[in-house]
Amino acid sequence: MLTVIITLLAGALLLAAWIASNVLQQLNKESAFSGPAASFENPINLDKVPTPSLFDEATKALSIVIPAYNEEFRLGSTLDETFSYLQRRRDQRGPYFTYEVIVVDDGSQDATVGCAAKFTRKHGVDALRTLRLPQNRGKGYAVRAGVLVARGQNILLMDADGATRVSDLERLESAAQDVMQQGKESLEPSGGSPPHQAFVLGSRAYLEESSKAKRTALRTFLMHGFHFLVALVVGRSIQDTQCGFKLFTRDAARRIFPNQRLQRWCFDVELVHLAQSLNASGCTIGLAGARVLCVEMWKGKPPEAAPWQPGVCARHVFHSLCHLACKV
């Protein structure tokens, strides 16, 4: 009898090991950032525009990276508001405030690229460039692709739906200066060099209670479950990892994004986890949250929301959390 039990246990362990091996192989396959080299195209003459690298010296004060997938109805309003703000700020600060906007088209099936091209023709290819991915790879992949070709000393991520006012960038910049100053003060007694690395996340956590009435009971339950799992990975110091409004100094982006692996769901959590891991290894990255406002902007008829698919969402979240768990 004992022999039978031992045999069954050994078989169960071998089966579990085989399943785990296959799951990890699938996760590694899904997280591989492979594909054609990124390139920009001038919509005016269709010439290829040289592709810079995040590891080159910064030639702009600010890069704004906007991942976009089927956003023809909302991207125009967002770019209008963004360029109005950037031009006002340049008028105030003078010609030393230089900027670029990078729209990363994640394999859109609509007129997203055409919408971006109109703004390129209006503002010039140096001010707005569109990075086209040959197929849909996920928001995490699109964000990483855009950051790796950014030219700015500071790099802002923002969503194509304009859910956060671009002027709230100044709140993130203020928070970044605060955390870098704190790092400088902590290093002064030892004579170390001041850090130039900061990662600031926009936070809309204060809107959570007011938005509960708009959610179904199932979505509210899943939200709390997700928050619990996120807290296990990155702790509770960051209240909102999912807001698309995030600011990185160039040095911080160089440390974080080459190590990013998640392409779709939960990539925001991975970015926070990577920053925390780098801090633990002695690489000081100031990490903070800054409260931002939430707005809705579009012209004409709002786009219809894509149907929510709990099964697909659960599968992507499960895969992403498994990947994070393996890294932790």
PDB file of N, CA and C in Angstrom, residues 179-187 192-199 249 251-253 255-256 274-287:
ATOM      1  N   VAL A 179      11.472  63.760  -4.955  1.00  0.00           N
ATOM      2  CA  VAL A 179      12.120  62.486  -4.613  1.00  0.00           C
ATOM      3  C   VAL A 179      13.609  62.516  -4.943  1.00  0.00           C
ATOM      4  N   MET A 180      13.996  63.252  -5.990  1.00  0.00           N
ATOM      5  CA  MET A 180      15.426  63.356  -6.298  1.00  0.00           C
ATOM      6  C   MET A 180      16.144  64.216  -5.258  1.00  0.00           C
ATOM      7  N   GLN A 181      15.452  65.248  -4.754  1.00  0.00           N
ATOM      8  CA  GLN A 181      16.042  66.061  -3.706  1.00  0.00           C
ATOM      9  C   GLN A 181      16.214  65.261  -2.419  1.00  0.00           C
ATOM     10  N   GLN A 182      15.220  64.432  -2.112  1.00  0.00           N
ATOM     11  CA  GLN A 182      15.330  63.571  -0.932  1.00  0.00           C
ATOM     12  C   GLN A 182      16.504  62.615  -1.071  1.00  0.00           C
ATOM     13  N   GLY A 183      16.682  62.071  -2.281  1.00  0.00           N
ATOM     14  CA  GLY A 183      17.816  61.181  -2.519  1.00  0.00           C
ATOM     15  C   GLY A 183      19.135  61.909  -2.386  1.00  0.00           C
ATOM     16  N   LYS A 184      19.182  63.155  -2.870  1.00  0.00           N
ATOM     17  CA  LYS A 184      20.405  63.944  -2.753  1.00  0.00           C
ATOM     18  C   LYS A 184      20.757  64.201  -1.291  1.00  0.00           C
ATOM     19  N   GLU A 185      19.749  64.555  -0.496  1.00  0.00           N
ATOM     20  CA  GLU A 185      19.998  64.835   0.917  1.00  0.00           C
ATOM     21  C   GLU A 185      20.453  63.594   1.665  1.00  0.00           C
ATOM     22  N   SER A 186      19.923  62.430   1.286  1.00  0.00           N
ATOM     23  CA  SER A 186      20.315  61.197   1.969  1.00  0.00           C
ATOM     24  C   SER A 186      21.741  60.784   1.624  1.00  0.00           C
ATOM     25  N   LEU A 187      22.241  61.242   0.446  1.00  0.00           N
ATOM     26  CA  LEU A 187      23.594  60.868   0.024  1.00  0.00           C
ATOM     27  C   LEU A 187      24.651  61.870   0.453  1.00  0.00           C
ATOM     28  N   GLY A 192      28.118  60.830  -1.768  1.00  0.00           N
ATOM     29  CA  GLY A 192      27.753  60.198  -3.028  1.00  0.00           C
ATOM     30  C   GLY A 192      27.199  61.200  -4.025  1.00  0.00           C
ATOM     31  N   SER A 193      27.150  60.808  -5.291  1.00  0.00           N
ATOM     32  CA  SER A 193      26.622  61.703  -6.311  1.00  0.00           C
ATOM     33  C   SER A 193      25.101  61.709  -6.252  1.00  0.00           C
ATOM     34  N   PRO A 194      24.463  62.858  -6.471  1.00  0.00           N
ATOM     35  CA  PRO A 194      23.006  62.936  -6.384  1.00  0.00           C
ATOM     36  C   PRO A 194      22.342  62.112  -7.477  1.00  0.00           C
ATOM     37  N   PRO A 195      21.204  61.475  -7.193  1.00  0.00           N
ATOM     38  CA  PRO A 195      20.536  60.648  -8.195  1.00  0.00           C
ATOM     39  C   PRO A 195      19.841  61.499  -9.250  1.00  0.00           C
ATOM     40  N   HIS A 196      19.796  61.013 -10.467  1.00  0.00           N
ATOM     41  CA  HIS A 196      19.070  61.679 -11.551  1.00  0.00           C
ATOM     42  C   HIS A 196      17.972  60.744 -12.060  1.00  0.00           C
ATOM     43  N   GLN A 197      17.502  59.885 -11.194  1.00  0.00           N
ATOM     44  CA  GLN A 197      16.527  58.885 -11.595  1.00  0.00           C
ATOM     45  C   GLN A 197      15.246  59.034 -10.773  1.00  0.00           C
ATOM     46  N   ALA A 198      14.137  59.140 -11.466  1.00  0.00           N
ATOM     47  CA  ALA A 198      12.846  59.244 -10.776  1.00  0.00           C
ATOM     48  C   ALA A 198      11.771  58.610 -11.648  1.00  0.00           C
ATOM     49  N   PHE A 199      10.800  58.016 -11.000  1.00  0.00           N
ATOM     50  CA  PHE A 199       9.650  57.380 -11.646  1.00  0.00           C
ATOM     51  C   PHE A 199       8.432  57.798 -10.838  1.00  0.00           C
ATOM     52  N   THR A 249      12.453  59.930 -15.539  1.00  0.00           N
ATOM     53  CA  THR A 249      13.662  60.588 -16.025  1.00  0.00           C
ATOM     54  C   THR A 249      14.351  59.617 -16.976  1.00  0.00           C
ATOM     55  N   ASP A 251      17.396  58.551 -17.122  1.00  0.00           N
ATOM     56  CA  ASP A 251      18.224  57.551 -16.446  1.00  0.00           C
ATOM     57  C   ASP A 251      17.380  56.424 -15.872  1.00  0.00           C
ATOM     58  N   ALA A 252      16.217  56.771 -15.306  1.00  0.00           N
ATOM     59  CA  ALA A 252      15.342  55.730 -14.754  1.00  0.00           C
ATOM     60  C   ALA A 252      14.799  54.838 -15.858  1.00  0.00           C
ATOM     61  N   ALA A 253      14.399  55.433 -16.974  1.00  0.00           N
ATOM     62  CA  ALA A 253      13.871  54.646 -18.096  1.00  0.00           C
ATOM     63  C   ALA A 253      14.922  53.682 -18.634  1.00  0.00           C
ATOM     64  N   ARG A 255      17.177  52.184 -16.984  1.00  0.00           N
ATOM     65  CA  ARG A 255      17.294  51.067 -16.047  1.00  0.00           C
ATOM     66  C   ARG A 255      16.104  50.124 -16.127  1.00  0.00           C
ATOM     67  N   ILE A 256      14.910  50.695 -16.304  1.00  0.00           N
ATOM     68  CA  ILE A 256      13.679  49.917 -16.140  1.00  0.00           C
ATOM     69  C   ILE A 256      13.257  49.208 -17.428  1.00  0.00           C
ATOM     70  N   LEU A 274      10.013  46.486 -10.968  1.00  0.00           N
ATOM     71  CA  LEU A 274      11.387  46.632 -11.434  1.00  0.00           C
ATOM     72  C   LEU A 274      12.091  47.788 -10.718  1.00  0.00           C
ATOM     73  N   ALA A 275      11.384  48.908 -10.556  1.00  0.00           N
ATOM     74  CA  ALA A 275      11.982  50.042  -9.852  1.00  0.00           C
ATOM     75  C   ALA A 275      12.320  49.676  -8.414  1.00  0.00           C
ATOM     76  N   GLN A 276      11.405  48.948  -7.754  1.00  0.00           N
ATOM     77  CA  GLN A 276      11.665  48.531  -6.373  1.00  0.00           C
ATOM     78  C   GLN A 276      12.842  47.561  -6.307  1.00  0.00           C
ATOM     79  N   SER A 277      12.926  46.653  -7.268  1.00  0.00           N
ATOM     80  CA  SER A 277      14.023  45.683  -7.287  1.00  0.00           C
ATOM     81  C   SER A 277      15.360  46.370  -7.503  1.00  0.00           C
ATOM     82  N   LEU A 278      15.388  47.366  -8.390  1.00  0.00           N
ATOM     83  CA  LEU A 278      16.624  48.101  -8.646  1.00  0.00           C
ATOM     84  C   LEU A 278      17.045  48.894  -7.414  1.00  0.00           C
ATOM     85  N   ASN A 279      16.071  49.441  -6.704  1.00  0.00           N
ATOM     86  CA  ASN A 279      16.391  50.152  -5.464  1.00  0.00           C
ATOM     87  C   ASN A 279      17.019  49.205  -4.446  1.00  0.00           C
ATOM     88  N   ALA A 280      16.456  47.992  -4.366  1.00  0.00           N
ATOM     89  CA  ALA A 280      16.975  47.014  -3.403  1.00  0.00           C
ATOM     90  C   ALA A 280      18.402  46.588  -3.742  1.00  0.00           C
ATOM     91  N   SER A 281      18.771  46.689  -5.034  1.00  0.00           N
ATOM     92  CA  SER A 281      20.116  46.277  -5.453  1.00  0.00           C
ATOM     93  C   SER A 281      21.118  47.429  -5.409  1.00  0.00           C
ATOM     94  N   GLY A 282      20.681  48.581  -4.894  1.00  0.00           N
ATOM     95  CA  GLY A 282      21.591  49.705  -4.735  1.00  0.00           C
ATOM     96  C   GLY A 282      21.489  50.766  -5.798  1.00  0.00           C
ATOM     97  N   CYS A 283      20.602  50.603  -6.781  1.00  0.00           N
ATOM     98  CA  CYS A 283      20.404  51.605  -7.824  1.00  0.00           C
ATOM     99  C   CYS A 283      19.242  52.493  -7.397  1.00  0.00           C
ATOM    100  N   THR A 284      19.525  53.721  -7.013  1.00  0.00           N
ATOM    101  CA  THR A 284      18.495  54.569  -6.428  1.00  0.00           C
ATOM    102  C   THR A 284      17.590  55.164  -7.494  1.00  0.00           C
ATOM    103  N   ILE A 285      16.318  54.766  -7.485  1.00  0.00           N
ATOM    104  CA  ILE A 285      15.299  55.352  -8.351  1.00  0.00           C
ATOM    105  C   ILE A 285      14.210  55.917  -7.450  1.00  0.00           C
ATOM    106  N   GLY A 286      14.053  57.225  -7.450  1.00  0.00           N
ATOM    107  CA  GLY A 286      12.993  57.826  -6.653  1.00  0.00           C
ATOM    108  C   GLY A 286      11.639  57.379  -7.166  1.00  0.00           C
ATOM    109  N   LEU A 287      10.791  56.848  -6.306  1.00  0.00           N
ATOM    110  CA  LEU A 287       9.496  56.293  -6.707  1.00  0.00           C
ATOM    111  C   LEU A 287       8.412  57.002  -5.919  1.00  0.00           C
TER     112      LEU A 287
END
